[in-house]
Coordinates of C-alpha atoms in Angstrom, one line a residue:
M1 CA -62.2 63.8 -56.5
A2 CA -59.6 63.3 -59.2
L3 CA -56.5 65.5 -59.0
T4 CA -55.6 65.4 -62.7
G5 CA -52.5 63.3 -62.3
R6 CA -50.6 65.8 -60.1
L7 CA -49.3 65.2 -56.6
F8 CA -51.0 67.6 -54.2
L9 CA -50.9 67.7 -50.4
F10 CA -53.6 69.5 -48.3
L11 CA -52.1 70.1 -44.9
E12 CA -54.1 70.5 -41.7
D13 CA -55.6 73.7 -40.3
D14 CA -56.2 75.4 -43.7
A15 CA -52.6 75.2 -44.6
P16 CA -51.6 76.0 -48.3
L17 CA -51.9 73.6 -51.1
Q18 CA -48.4 72.4 -52.0
E19 CA -47.0 70.1 -54.7
G20 CA -44.1 67.7 -54.9
L21 CA -40.9 68.5 -53.1
E22 CA -42.5 71.7 -51.7
A23 CA -45.2 69.5 -50.2
R24 CA -42.6 67.3 -48.6
I25 CA -40.8 70.3 -47.1
A26 CA -44.1 71.9 -45.9
T27 CA -45.0 68.6 -44.2
A28 CA -41.6 68.4 -42.5
I29 CA -41.5 71.9 -41.1
T30 CA -45.2 72.6 -40.3
P31 CA -45.3 70.7 -36.9
T32 CA -42.2 72.6 -35.7
L33 CA -43.6 76.0 -36.8
S34 CA -47.0 75.3 -35.3
A35 CA -45.4 74.5 -31.9
M36 CA -43.5 77.7 -32.0
G37 CA -46.7 79.8 -32.7
Y38 CA -46.3 80.3 -36.5
E39 CA -48.4 79.4 -39.5
L40 CA -47.0 78.4 -42.8
V41 CA -48.1 80.6 -45.7
R42 CA -46.0 79.2 -48.6
V43 CA -43.0 77.1 -49.4
M44 CA -41.3 77.8 -52.8
I45 CA -38.2 76.3 -54.3
Q46 CA -36.2 78.4 -56.8
G47 CA -33.1 77.4 -58.7
K48 CA -31.7 74.0 -59.7
Q49 CA -28.0 73.8 -59.2
T50 CA -28.1 75.4 -55.8
P51 CA -31.8 75.5 -54.8
T52 CA -33.2 78.2 -52.5
V53 CA -36.0 77.2 -50.2
Q54 CA -38.2 80.2 -49.5
I55 CA -40.4 79.9 -46.4
M56 CA -43.1 82.5 -45.9
A57 CA -44.9 82.5 -42.5
D58 CA -47.3 84.3 -40.3
R59 CA -47.6 84.6 -36.5
A60 CA -50.5 82.5 -35.2
D61 CA -51.6 85.3 -32.9
G62 CA -52.2 87.6 -35.9
R63 CA -49.4 90.1 -35.0
A64 CA -46.9 91.2 -37.7
I65 CA -44.0 88.9 -38.1
G66 CA -40.6 90.6 -37.4
V67 CA -36.9 90.0 -38.0
G68 CA -36.6 88.0 -34.7
D69 CA -39.4 85.7 -35.8
C70 CA -37.7 85.1 -39.2
E71 CA -34.5 84.3 -37.3
A72 CA -36.2 81.8 -35.1
I73 CA -38.0 80.2 -38.0
S74 CA -34.8 80.0 -40.0
H75 CA -32.9 78.2 -37.2
A76 CA -35.8 75.8 -36.5
A77 CA -36.7 75.0 -40.1
G78 CA -33.1 74.7 -41.1
A79 CA -32.5 72.1 -38.3
V80 CA -35.5 70.1 -39.4
L81 CA -34.5 70.1 -43.1
D82 CA -30.9 69.2 -42.2
V83 CA -32.3 65.9 -40.9
D84 CA -34.9 65.5 -43.6
D85 CA -32.2 66.2 -46.2
P86 CA -34.4 67.1 -49.2
F87 CA -31.4 68.0 -51.5
K88 CA -28.3 66.1 -52.5
G89 CA -26.0 69.1 -52.7
D90 CA -25.9 72.6 -51.3
W91 CA -29.0 74.6 -50.8
H92 CA -30.0 78.0 -49.3
L93 CA -32.8 78.9 -46.9
E94 CA -34.7 82.2 -47.0
V95 CA -37.4 83.1 -44.4
S96 CA -39.7 86.1 -44.9
S97 CA -43.0 87.7 -43.9
P98 CA -45.8 87.7 -46.5
G99 CA -45.7 91.5 -47.0
I100 CA -48.7 93.7 -47.7
D101 CA -49.4 92.4 -51.2
R102 CA -49.2 88.9 -49.9
P103 CA -49.8 85.6 -51.7
L104 CA -53.3 84.2 -51.1
T105 CA -52.7 80.5 -50.3
R106 CA -55.3 79.6 -47.7
T107 CA -59.0 80.0 -47.2
K108 CA -58.5 82.3 -44.3
D109 CA -56.4 84.6 -46.4
W110 CA -59.1 85.0 -49.0
E111 CA -61.7 85.5 -46.3
R112 CA -59.6 88.1 -44.4
F113 CA -59.1 90.2 -47.6
T114 CA -62.6 90.0 -49.0
G115 CA -63.3 93.2 -50.8
H116 CA -59.7 93.8 -51.8
L117 CA -58.1 93.6 -55.3
A118 CA -56.3 90.4 -56.2
I119 CA -54.6 88.7 -59.2
A120 CA -55.0 85.0 -59.8
E121 CA -53.1 82.9 -62.3
M122 CA -54.3 79.5 -63.4
S123 CA -52.2 76.5 -64.2
V124 CA -54.7 75.6 -67.0
P125 CA -56.9 78.0 -68.9
F126 CA -60.3 78.7 -67.4
E127 CA -62.9 80.1 -69.8
G128 CA -60.1 80.8 -72.3
R129 CA -57.9 82.7 -69.8
R130 CA -55.1 82.1 -67.4
R131 CA -54.9 85.4 -65.6
F132 CA -57.7 87.1 -63.7
R133 CA -57.8 90.4 -61.8
G134 CA -60.7 91.5 -59.6
Y135 CA -62.1 92.2 -56.2
I136 CA -62.5 89.2 -53.8
L137 CA -66.2 88.4 -53.3
G138 CA -66.0 85.2 -51.4
V139 CA -64.3 81.8 -51.1
D140 CA -65.0 78.2 -50.2
E141 CA -63.0 75.0 -50.2
E142 CA -63.3 74.6 -54.0
T143 CA -63.7 78.1 -55.6
V144 CA -62.8 81.7 -55.3
R145 CA -65.2 84.3 -56.5
L146 CA -63.9 87.6 -58.0
K147 CA -65.6 90.7 -59.4
L148 CA -63.6 91.4 -62.5
D149 CA -62.5 94.7 -63.9
D150 CA -65.2 94.5 -66.6
A151 CA -67.8 94.2 -63.8
G152 CA -68.4 90.5 -64.5
E153 CA -68.1 87.9 -61.8
I154 CA -66.3 84.6 -62.0
A155 CA -65.8 81.5 -59.7
L156 CA -62.3 80.1 -60.2
P157 CA -61.5 76.5 -59.2
R158 CA -58.8 76.5 -56.5
I159 CA -57.4 73.1 -57.5
D160 CA -56.2 74.7 -60.9
M161 CA -55.0 78.0 -59.4
R162 CA -51.2 78.3 -59.8
R163 CA -50.7 81.4 -57.7
A164 CA -52.7 84.3 -56.4
K165 CA -51.7 87.5 -54.6
L166 CA -53.1 90.8 -53.4
V167 CA -52.6 94.0 -55.4
L168 CA -51.0 96.8 -53.5
T169 CA -53.6 99.6 -53.3
D170 CA -54.2 102.6 -51.0
E171 CA -57.2 100.8 -49.6
L172 CA -55.0 97.7 -48.7
I173 CA -52.3 99.9 -47.1
A174 CA -54.9 101.7 -45.0
A175 CA -56.6 98.5 -43.9
T176 CA -53.3 96.9 -43.0
A177 CA -52.3 100.0 -41.0
A178 CA -55.6 100.0 -39.1
E179 CA -55.2 96.3 -38.4
A180 CA -51.6 96.8 -37.1
K181 CA -52.8 99.7 -34.9
A182 CA -55.6 97.6 -33.5
Q183 CA -53.0 95.0 -32.5
G184 CA -50.8 97.6 -30.8
G185 CA -48.2 97.6 -33.6
D186 CA -46.3 100.8 -34.5
E187 CA -44.9 99.8 -38.0
D188 CA -46.0 101.8 -41.0
P189 CA -47.1 99.3 -43.7
A190 CA -46.3 101.8 -46.4
D191 CA -42.6 101.2 -45.6
D192 CA -43.0 97.5 -46.4
D193 CA -41.4 96.4 -49.7
A194 CA -43.6 94.8 -52.3
E195 CA -41.3 91.8 -52.3
P196 CA -40.9 89.8 -49.0
N197 CA -38.0 90.8 -46.8
T198 CA -35.5 88.0 -46.9
F199 CA -33.8 87.4 -43.6
A200 CA -31.4 84.4 -43.8
K201 CA -29.6 82.1 -46.0
R202 CA -28.4 78.6 -45.2
N203 CA -26.0 76.1 -46.9

């Protein structure tokens, strides 16, 4: 299948689709994170003069990721990237949990949150639009199906999806709280910030 001239990397075990330098970093840190019991959700690079590498991760056992987890990931990933040396100058490292209104980067994320409200932005227009908002109906390796606000349904090609995330709703908060309780957690998801909670920086 042609990839329209862009460099993409599909990692193993339903890992997120990454591009370019983000793909290189994801490839470098994924084995270490997996060995520690974590799953990579997303790598994002922001800034040019002093880039910030943002690593978002989940626990492989399904429990909520905490500050101690972020600290462990920061030290381990930082050590790997010090050796891999993806930047010429100074750079920062931030590690965070996905949060409640998390990005949807893997098939398992879409499946887990079927029925919840999401926003998807396309890198190229699809049927004349770049931004879609609707309830998740289903997913496979190639497409995501949404029930749109106007009651129509659409199947979006994942290869052209720039980013996607959940929308914070009362239903999502309740579902997250129920899931945390079932896992024996005692954190209230309503206290979680909409933006991921940054733990560490690294030069």
